[in-house]
Amino acid sequence: MSAAGVVDPARVVDESGRVVLEGVGKRYDTVRGPVDAVADVTLEIAPGEVAAVVGASGCGKSTVLRMLAGFERPTAGSLVVGGRPVRGPGPDRGVVFQDYGLFPWLTVAENVRWGPRRQRLPRGVVRRRTEAVIETVGLTRFADRFPGELSGGMQQRVALARVLANEPAVLLMDEPFGALDALTRTSMQHELRRIHREAGTTILLVTHSIEEAVYLADRVVVMAGGASVGVPGHVREVVAVDLAGERDVNAPDFNAVERRIAALVHAGTDGPGGGADAADRA
Amino acid sequence: MRRPTAALWAPRLGRLALGLAVLALLVAMWHLGVRGEWVLVFDIKMAFLPEPLDVAVLLWDFAFGGVNDDAFSRTLWEHLGASTLRVLAGFALAAVLAIPLGVLMGRFALVNAALDPAVNLFRPIPATAWVPLVLLIIGFGSQATVFLITLSAFFPILLNTLGATREVSPRLVEAARMLGTRPAGILLRVVVPAATPGIVSGLRIGLGLAWVILVLGESNGIDTGLGSMITLAREQVRTDRIVVGMIVIGVAGFCSDRLLVLGLRGLFGRRPLMRAA
Ligand SMILES: Nc1ncnc2c1ncn2[C@@H]1O[C@H](COP(=O)(O)OP(=O)(O)OP(=O)(O)O)[C@@H](O)[C@H]1O
Ligand SMILES: [Mg+2]
């Protein structure tokens, strides 16, 4: 069975993959008083779009992703996925963690069919989906292995297959390839592109690699600020990646986009007031 | 995919030989000590001990007879059987109570707040301190022994389960939640398996303690059981029988731990649910 057959093609155009954030803020109450991790994040991601989020450490990338996942509640604003306000975690939003989060006592196949099983899908559907997504990530030969017996790259494939088995409308990935070596990382990026072409899922990808962001994303969200610089994390700019055809990380136009985003990421702190203080710090 | 058998067994056999060599050395020292009438630290007078060979012969007689053929001969199996049943009953009861309670306390702050003071007040009271009260409110007999064993095995199982449950990676719980797992599923399918290595450690400690407490429980008003046999031997000032009883309890405790580990290993198969034993 081909991987393309797993996912309903209609899902690419339906609205279940639309992500809308409006004035989203998160304030953590800590022992040293309240900390504004992010403030006033407004963003819309179209169904089937790939959006990458980049920005300095501590600017609130994970916080935004975790609120979308339903792990954290916003303290301001609203998050809506597929027309429904986010109230908690759910199988419509698959999360891929940097540290995989696989169940070590279950085999690859058992990890992957966890989601469909919990939805109480018919046995045949569970089996077909499990087999298909394991094939999609190229792990058919390893279906009966335990996660501890696999390399990091293979474990992350399992984590990806595990959420794909739920046919989520949105994929939320927090530095999914951050723990992998450069070669594995590149091959996982190719694979993610291919899977996205086939499944058409909306993807929000948090990454530290600007190259990865430009390679994979339709738009790159550049975040700035963060509790440590005294300004809540916020969206500094959203850069559309208008690169036609197959993307080539060595092409001049690719590098131009990369440079533009790097400049935005490294422009120091600009509070909501503007970039004036960026010059002072430089 | 399996490793060659020889490569797997050779180092194990080597380690086993080392362990047996140390045991043999201890027995040799025991023999020399009794012969030489050594007086060790704590004023241990080795001369009062029976010799290892005499103990071995008596142990044979205790198990199979044919040496003295008195009331003591061939009674090992009866005593061992009675003791094993008490240990198993007390241990099983402790496990059935302590595991669910530990999981609930580790997972729900309210349950923990409710039970933590009670647990920590009862925990330091040793089984020896319970004995007089138990004899008055339960009376002499098997039930009192089983109660003491349950009580003693309960706390290590509870505390290990509680600790292991608290240490379950929040990441696994998040993963299960985003995959659409309901709260009951989180508890039974994520928290319990993730805590299993710690629970198993608690079970092993609890089972070991069950054998320790056995002698205490059986020293009052019970005729069959290894503890009662040792108690009787003390009244008769038969150090050789005492030592035989001690050896049997040691071996039984050791074997029960091995059987527990092997049984769980059979149950879990290749799943990584246990620390290396
Ligand atoms: N549970 C928490 N309690 C208190 N403060 C928190 C908590 N989680 C995050 N923060 C703070 O919120 C800010 C944003 O954190 P977040 O993890 O979202 O940053 P990030 O952009 O993902 O950083 P990185 O690139 O290092 O992963 C940080 O200042 C962090 O210290
Ligand atoms: Mg982060």
Coordinates of C-alpha atoms and ligand atoms in Angstrom, one line a residue:
Chain A
M1 CA 0.0 0.0 0.0
S2 CA 1.4 3.4 -0.9
A3 CA 1.8 6.1 1.7
A4 CA -0.3 8.5 -0.4
G5 CA -3.3 6.3 0.0
V6 CA -3.2 6.6 3.8
V7 CA -4.3 10.2 3.9
D8 CA -7.4 11.6 2.5
P9 CA -6.4 14.1 -0.3
A10 CA -9.4 16.3 0.6
R11 CA -7.7 17.1 3.9
V12 CA -5.2 19.4 2.1
V13 CA -7.9 21.9 1.2
D14 CA -10.2 21.4 4.2
E15 CA -10.1 23.9 7.0
S16 CA -9.1 21.5 9.8
G17 CA -5.5 22.5 9.3
R18 CA -6.0 26.2 9.8
V19 CA -4.1 27.6 12.8
V20 CA -5.1 31.0 14.1
L21 CA -3.4 32.8 17.0
E22 CA -4.7 36.1 18.2
G23 CA -3.0 38.3 20.7
V24 CA -1.6 35.2 22.5
G25 CA 0.3 35.8 25.6
K26 CA 1.8 33.5 28.3
R27 CA 2.8 34.6 31.8
Y28 CA 4.4 32.1 34.0
D29 CA 4.1 32.6 37.8
T30 CA 7.5 31.8 39.2
V31 CA 9.0 32.1 42.7
R32 CA 10.6 35.4 41.6
G33 CA 7.3 36.8 40.4
P34 CA 5.5 36.7 37.1
V35 CA 7.5 36.1 33.9
D36 CA 6.0 37.2 30.5
A37 CA 7.4 34.5 28.2
V38 CA 5.4 35.7 25.2
A39 CA 3.0 38.5 24.5
D40 CA 0.7 39.5 21.7
V41 CA 1.5 36.8 19.2
T42 CA -0.9 37.0 16.3
L43 CA -0.4 34.6 13.4
E44 CA -2.4 32.6 10.9
I45 CA -1.2 29.5 9.2
A46 CA -3.1 28.3 6.2
P47 CA -4.2 24.6 5.9
G48 CA -1.3 22.6 4.4
E49 CA 1.2 25.4 4.9
V50 CA 4.6 24.8 6.5
A51 CA 5.6 27.5 8.9
A52 CA 9.0 27.6 10.6
V53 CA 9.7 29.5 13.8
V54 CA 13.2 30.8 14.4
G55 CA 14.6 33.1 17.0
A56 CA 17.2 33.4 19.8
S57 CA 17.0 31.0 22.7
G58 CA 14.4 31.9 25.3
C59 CA 12.2 34.0 22.9
G60 CA 9.2 31.8 23.5
K61 CA 9.2 29.4 20.5
S62 CA 8.5 26.3 22.6
T63 CA 6.0 28.2 24.7
V64 CA 3.9 29.0 21.6
L65 CA 4.1 25.5 20.3
R66 CA 3.2 24.0 23.7
M67 CA 0.1 26.2 23.9
L68 CA -1.0 25.1 20.4
A69 CA -0.4 21.5 21.5
G70 CA -2.6 22.1 24.5
F71 CA 0.0 21.4 27.1
E72 CA 0.0 25.0 28.4
R73 CA -2.9 27.4 28.6
P74 CA -2.5 30.9 27.3
T75 CA -2.9 33.7 29.8
A76 CA -4.1 36.1 27.0
G77 CA -5.5 35.8 23.6
S78 CA -6.9 32.8 21.7
L79 CA -5.6 29.8 19.8
V80 CA -7.9 28.2 17.3
V81 CA -7.1 25.1 15.2
G82 CA -9.5 23.9 12.5
G83 CA -12.1 26.4 13.8
R84 CA -12.1 25.0 17.3
P85 CA -10.4 26.8 20.3
V86 CA -7.6 24.8 21.7
R87 CA -8.6 23.4 25.1
G88 CA -6.1 20.6 25.7
P89 CA -4.0 18.1 23.8
G90 CA -5.7 16.1 21.1
P91 CA -5.0 13.8 18.2
D92 CA -5.8 16.5 15.6
R93 CA -2.5 18.1 16.6
G94 CA 0.5 15.6 16.5
V95 CA 3.5 16.7 18.4
V96 CA 7.1 15.6 17.6
F97 CA 9.5 16.3 20.4
Q98 CA 13.2 16.8 20.2
D99 CA 13.7 13.9 22.6
Y100 CA 11.2 11.6 20.7
G101 CA 9.1 10.7 23.8
L102 CA 8.6 7.1 22.6
F103 CA 7.3 4.5 24.9
P104 CA 10.4 2.4 25.5
W105 CA 8.5 -0.8 26.6
L106 CA 6.6 -0.9 23.3
T107 CA 7.9 -2.0 19.9
V108 CA 8.0 0.4 16.9
A109 CA 4.7 -1.0 15.6
E110 CA 3.1 -0.8 19.0
N111 CA 4.2 2.8 19.5
V112 CA 2.8 3.6 16.0
R113 CA -0.6 2.1 16.6
W114 CA -1.0 3.7 20.0
G115 CA -3.0 6.6 18.5
P116 CA -5.4 4.7 16.3
R117 CA -6.0 2.2 19.1
R118 CA -6.9 5.0 21.5
Q119 CA -9.4 6.3 18.9
R120 CA -10.9 2.8 19.0
L121 CA -10.6 2.5 15.2
P122 CA -11.5 -0.9 13.7
R123 CA -8.7 -3.4 13.9
G124 CA -8.2 -3.6 10.2
V125 CA -7.9 0.2 9.9
V126 CA -5.4 0.2 12.7
R127 CA -3.3 -2.5 11.1
R128 CA -3.4 -0.9 7.6
R129 CA -2.5 2.6 8.9
T130 CA 0.3 1.2 11.1
E131 CA 1.9 -0.7 8.3
A132 CA 1.5 2.2 5.8
V133 CA 3.0 4.9 8.0
I134 CA 5.9 2.6 9.1
E135 CA 6.6 2.1 5.4
T136 CA 6.4 5.8 4.8
V137 CA 9.2 6.4 7.2
G138 CA 11.1 3.4 5.9
L139 CA 11.1 1.3 9.1
T140 CA 9.2 -1.8 8.0
R141 CA 12.2 -4.1 8.8
F142 CA 12.3 -2.6 12.3
A143 CA 8.6 -2.8 13.2
D144 CA 9.3 -5.4 16.0
R145 CA 12.3 -3.6 17.5
F146 CA 12.2 -1.6 20.7
P147 CA 13.1 2.1 20.6
G148 CA 16.2 1.6 22.7
E149 CA 17.6 -0.6 19.9
L150 CA 17.3 2.1 17.3
S151 CA 19.5 5.1 16.4
G152 CA 18.3 8.6 17.1
G153 CA 17.3 9.2 13.5
M154 CA 15.3 6.0 13.4
Q155 CA 13.6 6.9 16.7
Q156 CA 12.6 10.2 15.4
R157 CA 11.1 8.5 12.3
V158 CA 9.1 6.4 14.7
A159 CA 7.9 9.5 16.6
L160 CA 6.9 11.0 13.2
A161 CA 5.1 7.8 12.1
R162 CA 3.4 7.6 15.5
V163 CA 1.7 11.0 15.0
L164 CA 1.0 10.4 11.3
A165 CA -0.9 7.3 12.2
N166 CA -3.5 9.6 13.8
E167 CA -3.8 11.6 10.5
P168 CA -3.5 14.9 12.4
A169 CA -4.5 18.1 10.8
V170 CA -1.5 19.9 12.2
L171 CA 2.0 18.7 13.0
L172 CA 3.8 20.6 15.8
M173 CA 7.5 19.9 15.8
D174 CA 9.9 21.4 18.4
E175 CA 13.5 21.1 17.1
P176 CA 12.7 17.6 15.9
F177 CA 16.1 17.1 14.3
G178 CA 18.1 19.1 16.8
A179 CA 19.6 16.0 18.4
L180 CA 20.6 14.3 15.1
D181 CA 23.9 14.4 13.3
A182 CA 24.2 16.6 10.2
L183 CA 23.8 13.7 7.7
T184 CA 20.8 12.2 9.4
R185 CA 19.3 15.6 9.8
T186 CA 19.5 16.4 6.1
S187 CA 17.9 13.1 5.2
M188 CA 15.1 13.7 7.7
Q189 CA 14.5 17.1 6.2
H190 CA 14.1 15.5 2.7
E191 CA 11.8 12.9 4.2
L192 CA 9.7 15.5 5.9
R193 CA 9.3 17.4 2.7
R194 CA 8.2 14.2 0.9
I195 CA 5.8 13.3 3.6
H196 CA 4.3 16.8 3.6
R197 CA 3.8 16.6 -0.2
E198 CA 1.9 13.3 0.3
A199 CA -0.1 14.1 3.4
G200 CA -0.5 17.9 3.0
T201 CA -0.6 18.4 6.8
T202 CA -0.1 21.9 8.2
I203 CA 3.3 22.0 9.9
L204 CA 4.6 24.3 12.5
L205 CA 8.3 23.6 12.9
V206 CA 10.5 25.2 15.6
T207 CA 14.1 25.1 14.7
H208 CA 17.5 26.7 15.5
S209 CA 18.7 26.2 11.9
I210 CA 17.8 29.0 9.5
E211 CA 18.8 26.7 6.6
E212 CA 16.4 24.1 7.8
A213 CA 13.7 26.8 8.1
V214 CA 14.2 28.1 4.6
Y215 CA 14.5 24.7 3.1
L216 CA 11.2 23.4 4.6
A217 CA 9.0 26.4 5.1
D218 CA 6.6 28.4 3.1
R219 CA 6.9 31.2 5.6
V220 CA 9.5 31.7 8.4
V221 CA 8.3 33.4 11.6
V222 CA 11.1 35.3 13.2
M223 CA 10.6 35.7 17.0
A224 CA 12.5 38.1 19.3
G225 CA 12.6 39.2 22.9
G226 CA 12.3 36.8 25.7
A227 CA 12.1 37.0 29.5
S228 CA 15.9 37.2 29.8
V229 CA 16.1 40.4 27.7
G230 CA 13.3 42.0 29.6
V231 CA 10.9 42.1 26.7
P232 CA 8.3 39.4 26.3
G233 CA 8.8 37.1 23.3
H234 CA 7.0 38.3 20.2
V235 CA 6.8 37.9 16.5
R236 CA 9.4 40.3 14.9
E237 CA 8.6 39.5 11.3
V238 CA 7.1 36.8 9.1
V239 CA 9.2 36.2 6.0
A240 CA 7.7 34.5 3.0
V241 CA 10.0 32.0 1.2
D242 CA 9.3 32.5 -2.4
L243 CA 11.6 30.0 -4.0
A244 CA 10.3 28.1 -7.0
G245 CA 10.8 24.5 -7.6
E246 CA 13.2 22.1 -5.7
R247 CA 15.1 24.1 -3.1
D248 CA 18.8 24.1 -3.3
V249 CA 20.6 25.1 -0.1
N250 CA 23.6 26.3 -2.2
A251 CA 21.6 28.4 -4.7
P252 CA 22.2 32.2 -4.5
D253 CA 18.5 33.1 -4.0
F254 CA 18.2 30.5 -1.2
N255 CA 21.2 32.1 0.5
A256 CA 19.8 35.5 0.1
V257 CA 16.7 34.5 2.0
E258 CA 18.8 32.8 4.7
R259 CA 20.9 36.0 5.1
R260 CA 17.8 38.2 5.4
I261 CA 16.4 35.9 8.2
A262 CA 19.7 35.7 9.9
A263 CA 19.9 39.5 10.0
L264 CA 16.4 39.6 11.5
V265 CA 17.3 37.0 14.1
H266 CA 20.5 38.7 15.2
A267 CA 19.2 42.2 15.1
G268 CA 19.4 42.4 18.9
T269 CA 16.4 43.2 21.0
D270 CA 13.7 45.3 19.5
G271 CA 10.9 45.7 21.9
P272 CA 7.4 46.2 20.5
G273 CA 8.5 49.9 20.2
G274 CA 10.9 49.2 17.3
G275 CA 14.5 48.5 16.4
A276 CA 16.1 51.6 17.8
D277 CA 17.8 49.9 20.7
A278 CA 19.2 47.3 18.4
A279 CA 21.7 49.8 17.1
D280 CA 22.8 50.7 20.6
R281 CA 23.6 47.1 21.5
A282 CA 25.5 46.3 18.3
Chain B
M1 CA 20.1 -11.7 16.1
R2 CA 20.9 -13.7 19.2
R3 CA 24.4 -13.6 20.5
P4 CA 26.3 -16.8 20.4
T5 CA 25.6 -18.8 23.5
A6 CA 29.2 -19.3 24.5
A7 CA 30.0 -15.6 24.4
L8 CA 27.0 -15.0 26.6
W9 CA 27.7 -17.7 29.2
A10 CA 31.5 -17.6 29.5
P11 CA 31.6 -14.3 31.5
R12 CA 28.6 -15.4 33.6
L13 CA 30.2 -18.7 34.5
G14 CA 33.4 -16.8 35.4
R15 CA 31.5 -14.5 37.8
L16 CA 29.6 -17.4 39.3
A17 CA 32.9 -19.2 40.0
L18 CA 34.2 -16.1 41.7
G19 CA 31.1 -15.9 43.9
L20 CA 31.4 -19.6 44.8
A21 CA 35.1 -19.2 45.6
V22 CA 34.2 -16.5 48.2
L23 CA 31.6 -18.7 49.7
A24 CA 34.0 -21.6 49.9
L25 CA 36.5 -19.3 51.6
L26 CA 33.9 -18.3 54.2
V27 CA 33.2 -21.9 55.0
A28 CA 36.9 -22.7 55.3
M29 CA 37.3 -19.8 57.8
W30 CA 34.3 -21.1 59.7
H31 CA 35.8 -24.5 59.9
L32 CA 39.2 -23.2 61.0
G33 CA 37.6 -20.8 63.5
V34 CA 35.7 -23.5 65.3
R35 CA 38.7 -25.8 65.4
G36 CA 41.0 -23.0 66.6
E37 CA 38.4 -21.6 69.0
W38 CA 38.8 -18.1 67.6
V39 CA 37.3 -15.2 69.5
L40 CA 36.3 -12.5 67.1
V41 CA 35.1 -8.9 67.3
F42 CA 31.9 -8.5 69.4
D43 CA 33.3 -11.3 71.5
I44 CA 32.1 -13.9 69.0
K45 CA 33.2 -17.3 70.5
M46 CA 33.6 -19.5 67.5
A47 CA 34.1 -22.5 69.7
F48 CA 30.4 -22.5 70.5
L49 CA 29.6 -23.0 66.8
P50 CA 29.0 -26.4 65.2
E51 CA 31.5 -27.4 62.5
P52 CA 30.5 -26.9 58.9
L53 CA 30.7 -30.6 58.1
D54 CA 28.4 -31.5 61.1
V55 CA 25.9 -28.9 59.9
A56 CA 26.0 -30.3 56.4
V57 CA 25.2 -33.8 57.7
L58 CA 22.4 -32.5 60.0
L59 CA 21.0 -30.5 57.0
W60 CA 21.0 -33.8 55.0
D61 CA 19.2 -35.5 57.8
F62 CA 16.7 -32.6 58.2
A63 CA 15.9 -33.0 54.5
F64 CA 16.2 -36.7 53.7
G65 CA 16.8 -38.5 57.0
G66 CA 18.9 -41.6 57.3
V67 CA 21.4 -40.2 59.8
N68 CA 19.7 -39.6 63.2
D69 CA 16.2 -40.6 62.3
D70 CA 14.7 -38.7 65.2
A71 CA 11.8 -36.2 65.4
F72 CA 13.9 -33.7 63.5
S73 CA 14.7 -35.9 60.5
R74 CA 13.0 -35.3 57.2
T75 CA 10.9 -32.4 58.5
L76 CA 12.5 -29.7 56.4
W77 CA 9.8 -29.9 53.7
E78 CA 7.0 -29.5 56.1
H79 CA 8.6 -26.5 57.8
L80 CA 9.7 -25.0 54.5
G81 CA 6.2 -25.5 52.9
A82 CA 4.4 -23.8 55.9
S83 CA 6.9 -20.9 55.9
T84 CA 6.7 -20.4 52.1
L85 CA 3.0 -20.2 52.2
R86 CA 3.1 -17.6 54.9
V87 CA 5.7 -15.6 53.1
L88 CA 3.8 -15.8 49.8
A89 CA 0.4 -14.8 51.4
G90 CA 1.9 -11.9 53.3
F91 CA 4.0 -10.7 50.3
A92 CA 1.1 -11.0 47.8
L93 CA -1.2 -9.1 50.1
A94 CA 1.4 -6.4 50.6
A95 CA 1.9 -6.1 46.8
V96 CA -1.8 -5.9 46.0
L97 CA -2.2 -3.1 48.6
A98 CA 1.0 -1.2 48.1
I99 CA 1.3 -1.0 44.3
P100 CA -2.1 0.7 43.6
L101 CA -1.7 2.9 46.6
G102 CA 1.8 4.0 45.6
V103 CA 0.7 4.8 42.0
L104 CA -2.3 6.9 43.2
M105 CA -0.1 8.7 45.8
G106 CA 2.6 9.4 43.2
R107 CA 0.1 10.7 40.7
F108 CA -2.5 12.6 42.7
A109 CA -1.4 15.3 45.1
L110 CA -4.6 15.0 47.0
V111 CA -4.2 11.3 47.7
N112 CA -0.6 11.9 48.7
A113 CA -1.6 14.7 51.0
A114 CA -4.2 12.5 52.6
L115 CA -2.0 9.5 53.2
D116 CA 1.6 10.8 53.5
P117 CA 1.4 11.6 57.2
A118 CA -0.1 8.3 58.1
V119 CA 2.4 6.4 56.0
N120 CA 5.4 8.2 57.5
L121 CA 4.1 7.7 61.1
F122 CA 3.6 4.0 60.7
R123 CA 6.7 3.4 58.7
P124 CA 9.4 3.8 61.4
I125 CA 7.6 1.3 63.7
P126 CA 9.6 -1.9 63.4
A127 CA 7.9 -5.3 63.2
T128 CA 9.5 -6.3 66.5
A129 CA 7.5 -3.5 68.2
W130 CA 4.3 -4.7 66.6
V131 CA 4.7 -8.3 68.0
P132 CA 3.3 -7.8 71.5
L133 CA 0.3 -5.9 70.2
V134 CA -0.3 -8.4 67.4
L135 CA -0.2 -11.3 69.8
L136 CA -2.9 -9.6 71.9
I137 CA -5.2 -8.4 69.2
I138 CA -4.7 -11.3 66.7
G139 CA -3.4 -14.1 68.9
F140 CA -0.9 -16.8 68.4
G141 CA -0.8 -18.4 65.0
S142 CA -0.3 -18.2 61.3
Q143 CA -2.5 -15.1 60.9
A144 CA -0.3 -13.1 63.1
T145 CA 2.8 -14.1 61.1
V146 CA 1.2 -13.3 57.8
F147 CA 0.1 -9.9 59.2
L148 CA 3.6 -9.1 60.3
I149 CA 5.0 -10.1 56.9
T150 CA 2.4 -8.0 55.1
L151 CA 3.1 -5.0 57.3
S152 CA 6.9 -5.3 56.7
A153 CA 6.8 -5.9 53.0
F154 CA 4.2 -3.1 52.5
F155 CA 6.3 -0.1 53.1
P156 CA 9.3 -0.8 50.8
I157 CA 6.9 -1.7 47.9
L158 CA 4.8 1.4 48.6
L159 CA 7.8 3.8 48.7
N160 CA 9.5 2.3 45.6
T161 CA 6.2 2.5 43.7
L162 CA 5.6 6.0 44.8
G163 CA 9.1 7.2 43.9
A164 CA 9.0 5.5 40.5
T165 CA 5.6 6.9 39.7
R166 CA 6.8 10.4 40.6
E167 CA 9.8 10.0 38.3
V168 CA 7.8 9.0 35.2
S169 CA 9.0 11.4 32.5
P170 CA 6.4 14.1 31.9
R171 CA 7.3 13.8 28.3
L172 CA 5.8 10.3 28.1
V173 CA 2.6 11.7 29.6
E174 CA 2.5 14.5 27.1
A175 CA 3.1 12.1 24.3
A176 CA 0.2 10.0 25.4
R177 CA -2.1 13.0 25.8
M178 CA -1.4 14.4 22.4
L179 CA -2.1 11.0 20.9
G180 CA -5.5 11.1 22.4
T181 CA -5.1 8.9 25.5
R182 CA -7.7 9.4 28.2
P183 CA -6.7 9.9 31.9
A184 CA -7.3 6.2 32.9
G185 CA -5.2 5.1 29.9
I186 CA -2.4 7.5 31.0
L187 CA -2.4 5.9 34.5
L188 CA -2.6 2.2 33.4
R189 CA -0.8 2.3 30.0
V190 CA 1.9 4.9 30.7
V191 CA 2.5 5.5 34.4
V192 CA 2.4 1.9 35.5
P193 CA 4.7 0.5 32.8
A194 CA 7.1 3.5 33.1
A195 CA 7.2 2.9 36.9
T196 CA 7.6 -0.9 36.6
P197 CA 11.4 -1.0 37.0
G198 CA 11.0 0.8 40.4
I199 CA 8.0 -1.3 41.4
V200 CA 10.0 -4.5 40.7
S201 CA 12.8 -3.2 42.9
G202 CA 10.3 -2.6 45.7
L203 CA 8.9 -6.1 45.3
R204 CA 12.3 -7.6 45.6
I205 CA 13.1 -5.7 48.7
G206 CA 9.6 -6.6 50.1
L207 CA 10.0 -10.3 49.4
G208 CA 13.5 -10.3 51.1
L209 CA 12.0 -8.6 54.2
A210 CA 9.2 -11.1 54.2
W211 CA 11.7 -13.9 55.0
V212 CA 13.5 -11.7 57.6
I213 CA 10.2 -11.1 59.4
L214 CA 9.2 -14.8 59.1
V215 CA 11.4 -15.9 62.0
L216 CA 10.0 -13.2 64.2
G217 CA 6.4 -14.1 63.4
E218 CA 6.9 -17.8 63.8
S219 CA 8.6 -17.6 67.1
N220 CA 5.3 -17.6 69.0
G221 CA 2.8 -20.4 69.3
I222 CA 3.4 -22.1 65.9
D223 CA 4.7 -25.7 65.6
T224 CA 5.5 -25.8 61.9
G225 CA 7.7 -23.3 60.0
L226 CA 11.4 -22.6 59.8
G227 CA 11.1 -19.8 62.4
S228 CA 9.3 -22.1 64.9
M229 CA 12.0 -24.8 64.3
I230 CA 14.7 -22.3 65.1
T231 CA 12.9 -21.1 68.2
L232 CA 12.6 -24.7 69.4
A233 CA 16.3 -25.3 68.7
R234 CA 17.2 -22.3 70.8
E235 CA 15.2 -23.6 73.7
Q236 CA 17.0 -26.9 73.3
V237 CA 20.4 -25.0 73.0
R238 CA 21.0 -26.8 69.7
T239 CA 23.3 -24.4 67.8
D240 CA 23.6 -26.9 65.0
R241 CA 19.9 -27.0 64.4
I242 CA 19.8 -23.2 64.6
V243 CA 22.5 -22.9 61.9
V244 CA 20.7 -25.5 59.7
G245 CA 17.5 -23.4 60.0
M246 CA 19.4 -20.2 59.1
I247 CA 20.9 -21.8 56.1
V248 CA 17.5 -23.0 54.8
I249 CA 16.0 -19.6 55.3
G250 CA 18.9 -18.0 53.5
V251 CA 18.7 -20.4 50.5
A252 CA 14.9 -20.0 50.4
G253 CA 15.1 -16.2 50.4
F254 CA 17.7 -16.3 47.7
C255 CA 15.7 -18.8 45.6
S256 CA 12.5 -16.8 46.0
D257 CA 14.2 -13.7 44.8
R258 CA 15.6 -15.5 41.7
L259 CA 12.2 -17.0 41.0
L260 CA 10.5 -13.6 41.2
V261 CA 13.1 -12.1 38.8
L262 CA 12.8 -15.1 36.4
G263 CA 9.0 -15.1 36.6
L264 CA 8.9 -11.3 35.8
R265 CA 11.4 -11.8 33.1
G266 CA 9.2 -14.5 31.5
L267 CA 6.2 -12.2 31.8
F268 CA 8.0 -9.1 30.3
G269 CA 9.9 -11.0 27.6
R270 CA 12.3 -8.7 25.8
R271 CA 10.5 -5.5 26.9
P272 CA 12.7 -3.2 28.9
L273 CA 10.6 -3.1 32.0
M274 CA 13.2 -4.2 34.6
R275 CA 16.6 -3.0 35.7
A276 CA 19.4 -5.5 35.0
A277 CA 19.2 -7.9 37.9
Ligands
LIG1 N1 7.5 26.4 33.0 C1 8.1 27.6 33.0 N2 8.1 28.4 34.1 C2 8.7 29.6 34.1 N3 9.3 30.2 33.0 C3 9.2 29.5 31.8 C4 8.6 28.2 31.8 N4 8.8 27.7 30.5 C5 9.4 28.6 29.8 N5 9.7 29.7 30.6 C6 10.4 30.9 30.2 O1 9.7 31.4 29.1 C7 10.7 32.0 28.1 C8 10.5 31.3 26.8 O2 10.9 29.9 26.9 P1 10.8 28.9 25.7 O3 11.2 27.6 26.2 O4 9.5 29.0 25.0 O5 11.9 29.5 24.7 P2 12.5 28.9 23.4 O6 12.4 30.0 22.4 O7 11.8 27.6 23.0 O8 14.0 28.7 23.7 P3 15.0 27.6 23.2 O9 15.4 28.0 21.8 O10 16.2 27.6 24.1 O11 14.3 26.3 23.2 C9 12.0 31.7 28.7 O12 12.5 32.9 29.3 C10 11.8 30.7 29.8 O13 12.7 30.9 30.9
MG2 MG 12.5 25.6 22.9

